PDB file of C-alpha atoms in Angstrom:
ATOM      1  CA  MET G 282      -4.867  12.832   0.261  1.00  0.00           C
ATOM      2  CA  CYS G 283      -5.707  12.225  -3.350  1.00  0.00           C
ATOM      3  CA  GLY G 284      -4.051  14.076  -6.145  1.00  0.00           C
ATOM      4  CA  SER G 285      -1.759  13.985  -9.123  1.00  0.00           C
ATOM      5  CA  TYR G 286       1.768  12.663  -8.933  1.00  0.00           C
ATOM      6  CA  ALA G 287       3.299  14.265 -12.009  1.00  0.00           C
ATOM      7  CA  LEU G 288       6.916  13.133 -11.687  1.00  0.00           C
ATOM      8  CA  GLU G 289       6.746  10.645 -14.540  1.00  0.00           C
ATOM      9  CA  PRO G 290       4.596  10.158 -17.636  1.00  0.00           C
ATOM     10  CA  LEU G 291       1.660   7.767 -17.362  1.00  0.00           C
ATOM     11  CA  THR G 292       1.951   4.358 -19.034  1.00  0.00           C
ATOM     12  CA  GLY G 293      -0.846   2.280 -20.613  1.00  0.00           C
ATOM     13  CA  ASP G 294      -2.351  -0.327 -18.266  1.00  0.00           C
ATOM     14  CA  ALA G 295      -2.995   0.279 -14.566  1.00  0.00           C
ATOM     15  CA  ASP G 296       0.314   0.109 -12.676  1.00  0.00           C
ATOM     16  CA  VAL G 297       0.043   0.820  -8.946  1.00  0.00           C
ATOM     17  CA  VAL G 298       3.147   1.288  -6.777  1.00  0.00           C
ATOM     18  CA  VAL G 299       3.705   2.021  -3.084  1.00  0.00           C
ATOM     19  CA  VAL G 300       5.217   5.517  -2.900  1.00  0.00           C
ATOM     20  CA  SER G 301       5.417   5.801   0.897  1.00  0.00           C
ATOM     21  CA  ARG G 302       5.170   3.586   3.953  1.00  0.00           C
ATOM     22  CA  ARG G 303       5.400   4.449   7.621  1.00  0.00           C
ATOM     23  CA  LEU G 304       5.074   2.364  10.772  1.00  0.00           C
ATOM     24  CA  ILE G 305       4.742   4.216  14.077  1.00  0.00           C
ATOM     25  CA  PRO G 306       4.013   2.895  17.560  1.00  0.00           C
ATOM     26  CA  ASP G 307       0.693   3.836  19.113  1.00  0.00           C
ATOM     27  CA  PRO G 308       1.564   6.355  21.860  1.00  0.00           C
ATOM     28  CA  VAL G 309      -1.063   4.962  24.247  1.00  0.00           C
ATOM     29  CA  ARG G 310      -1.283   1.198  23.719  1.00  0.00           C
ATOM     30  CA  VAL G 311       1.591  -1.284  24.063  1.00  0.00           C
ATOM     31  CA  ALA G 312       2.206  -3.632  21.090  1.00  0.00           C
ATOM     32  CA  HIS G 313      -0.030  -1.530  18.792  1.00  0.00           C
ATOM     33  CA  TYR G 314       1.279   0.152  15.645  1.00  0.00           C
ATOM     34  CA  VAL G 315      -0.155   2.303  12.874  1.00  0.00           C
ATOM     35  CA  LEU G 316       0.858   1.332   9.331  1.00  0.00           C
ATOM     36  CA  SER G 317       0.206   4.115   6.829  1.00  0.00           C
ATOM     37  CA  GLY G 318       1.370   5.246   3.437  1.00  0.00           C
ATOM     38  CA  ALA G 319       0.343   6.040  -0.102  1.00  0.00           C
ATOM     39  CA  VAL G 320       0.046   4.329  -3.472  1.00  0.00           C
ATOM     40  CA  PHE G 321       0.198   5.845  -6.956  1.00  0.00           C
ATOM     41  CA  ASN G 322      -1.330   4.539 -10.188  1.00  0.00           C
ATOM     42  CA  ARG G 323       1.274   5.375 -12.805  1.00  0.00           C
ATOM     43  CA  GLY G 324      -0.858   3.843 -15.571  1.00  0.00           C
ATOM     44  CA  ARG G 325      -3.585   5.533 -17.609  1.00  0.00           C
ATOM     45  CA  ALA G 326      -6.178   2.850 -16.885  1.00  0.00           C
ATOM     46  CA  THR G 327      -8.128   2.661 -13.617  1.00  0.00           C
ATOM     47  CA  ALA G 328      -6.870   0.065 -11.129  1.00  0.00           C
ATOM     48  CA  LYS G 329      -9.843  -1.716  -9.556  1.00  0.00           C
ATOM     49  CA  ASN G 330     -10.053  -3.111  -6.004  1.00  0.00           C
ATOM     50  CA  VAL G 331      -6.691  -1.706  -4.837  1.00  0.00           C
ATOM     51  CA  LEU G 332      -5.432  -3.414  -1.672  1.00  0.00           C
ATOM     52  CA  ILE G 333      -2.219  -3.367   0.368  1.00  0.00           C
ATOM     53  CA  GLN G 334      -0.896  -6.679   1.690  1.00  0.00           C
ATOM     54  CA  TYR G 335       1.668  -6.563   4.478  1.00  0.00           C
ATOM     55  CA  GLN G 336       3.897  -9.056   6.253  1.00  0.00           C
ATOM     56  CA  ILE G 337       5.779  -8.544   9.503  1.00  0.00           C
ATOM     57  CA  HIS G 338       9.007 -10.450  10.149  1.00  0.00           C
ATOM     58  CA  ARG G 339      11.328 -10.817  13.114  1.00  0.00           C
ATOM     59  CA  VAL G 340      14.910  -9.708  12.562  1.00  0.00           C
ATOM     60  CA  GLY G 341      15.896 -13.325  11.768  1.00  0.00           C
ATOM     61  CA  GLY G 342      13.289 -13.511   9.007  1.00  0.00           C
ATOM     62  CA  MET G 343      10.480 -15.499  10.685  1.00  0.00           C
ATOM     63  CA  LYS G 344       7.018 -14.202   9.696  1.00  0.00           C
ATOM     64  CA  ILE G 345       5.050 -13.136  12.782  1.00  0.00           C
ATOM     65  CA  GLY G 346       2.078 -11.364  11.225  1.00  0.00           C
ATOM     66  CA  GLN G 347       0.302 -10.443   8.026  1.00  0.00           C
ATOM     67  CA  GLY G 348      -2.772  -8.594   6.872  1.00  0.00           C
ATOM     68  CA  LYS G 349      -4.566  -6.552   4.251  1.00  0.00           C
ATOM     69  CA  VAL G 350      -5.370  -2.846   4.166  1.00  0.00           C
ATOM     70  CA  SER G 351      -7.813  -1.040   1.904  1.00  0.00           C
ATOM     71  CA  VAL G 352      -6.759   2.236   0.340  1.00  0.00           C
ATOM     72  CA  SER G 353      -8.803   5.436   0.529  1.00  0.00           C
ATOM     73  CA  GLN G 354     -10.044   4.887  -3.042  1.00  0.00           C
ATOM     74  CA  LYS G 355     -10.980   1.311  -3.930  1.00  0.00           C
ATOM     75  CA  ASP G 356     -10.785   2.144  -7.654  1.00  0.00           C
ATOM     76  CA  LEU G 357      -7.767   4.287  -8.490  1.00  0.00           C
ATOM     77  CA  PRO G 358      -7.737   6.253 -11.771  1.00  0.00           C
ATOM     78  CA  GLY G 359      -4.486   6.788 -13.632  1.00  0.00           C
ATOM     79  CA  GLY G 360      -2.221   9.507 -12.248  1.00  0.00           C
ATOM     80  CA  VAL G 361      -3.850   9.524  -8.805  1.00  0.00           C
ATOM     81  CA  ILE G 362      -2.434   8.946  -5.305  1.00  0.00           C
ATOM     82  CA  ALA G 363      -4.477   7.311  -2.527  1.00  0.00           C
ATOM     83  CA  GLU G 364      -3.601   6.754   1.125  1.00  0.00           C
ATOM     84  CA  TYR G 365      -3.872   3.687   3.326  1.00  0.00           C
ATOM     85  CA  ARG G 366      -3.879   3.338   7.106  1.00  0.00           C
ATOM     86  CA  SER G 367      -4.317   0.390   9.462  1.00  0.00           C
ATOM     87  CA  LEU G 368      -3.871  -0.451  13.128  1.00  0.00           C
ATOM     88  CA  ILE G 369      -1.654  -3.486  13.778  1.00  0.00           C
ATOM     89  CA  VAL G 370      -2.410  -5.070  17.138  1.00  0.00           C
ATOM     90  CA  GLY G 371      -0.487  -7.393  19.439  1.00  0.00           C
ATOM     91  CA  ILE G 372       2.984  -7.541  17.892  1.00  0.00           C
ATOM     92  CA  PRO G 373       5.678  -6.178  20.231  1.00  0.00           C
ATOM     93  CA  SER G 374       8.991  -4.562  19.297  1.00  0.00           C
ATOM     94  CA  ILE G 375       8.808  -4.044  15.538  1.00  0.00           C
ATOM     95  CA  ASP G 376       9.961  -1.168  13.394  1.00  0.00           C
ATOM     96  CA  ASP G 377       9.621  -0.137   9.756  1.00  0.00           C
ATOM     97  CA  ARG G 378      12.412  -2.498   8.645  1.00  0.00           C
ATOM     98  CA  ASN G 379      10.350  -5.501   9.798  1.00  0.00           C
ATOM     99  CA  VAL G 380       7.361  -4.726   7.538  1.00  0.00           C
ATOM    100  CA  GLN G 381       7.044  -5.574   3.838  1.00  0.00           C
ATOM    101  CA  THR G 382       4.196  -4.187   1.747  1.00  0.00           C
ATOM    102  CA  LYS G 383       2.852  -5.165  -1.661  1.00  0.00           C
ATOM    103  CA  VAL G 384       0.036  -3.586  -3.595  1.00  0.00           C
ATOM    104  CA  ARG G 385      -2.524  -5.710  -5.438  1.00  0.00           C
ATOM    105  CA  TRP G 386      -5.294  -4.677  -7.815  1.00  0.00           C
ATOM    106  CA  THR G 387      -7.522  -5.935 -10.574  1.00  0.00           C
ATOM    107  CA  LYS G 388      -5.995  -4.822 -13.852  1.00  0.00           C
ATOM    108  CA  LYS G 389      -8.046  -2.912 -16.333  1.00  0.00           C
ATOM    109  CA  ARG G 390      -6.564  -2.560 -19.795  1.00  0.00           C
ATOM    110  CA  VAL G 391      -6.475   0.630 -21.822  1.00  0.00           C
ATOM    111  CA  PRO G 392      -8.541   0.263 -25.015  1.00  0.00           C
ATOM    112  CA  LEU G 393      -6.338  -0.013 -28.119  1.00  0.00           C
ATOM    113  CA  ASP G 394      -8.057   2.904 -29.856  1.00  0.00           C
ATOM    114  CA  ARG G 395      -6.574   5.458 -27.384  1.00  0.00           C
TER     115      ARG G 395
END
């Protein structure tokens, strides 16, 4: 899924945000989960090397896992949505509330003459 997300006007520099996140258990394998979602670049400039970082915590707050996920488009132009999806292996009994996601990218500035 790549497309426009026209709910808000685009800003100047690249500005990527997570617009959806979902964690579902694998129906076949125990302690396996699929983390998926989408990011949106609400800036005009292209965001380079877009990457999702996630952390998994127990209910008490102790970190029990972490990782990185690439998005479907490594370089994300302004106004475009891209999806991400990853298999998380070997962590039993978690749900969406136990996962935190952050998006990282290399910023590319909009030229001043625009």
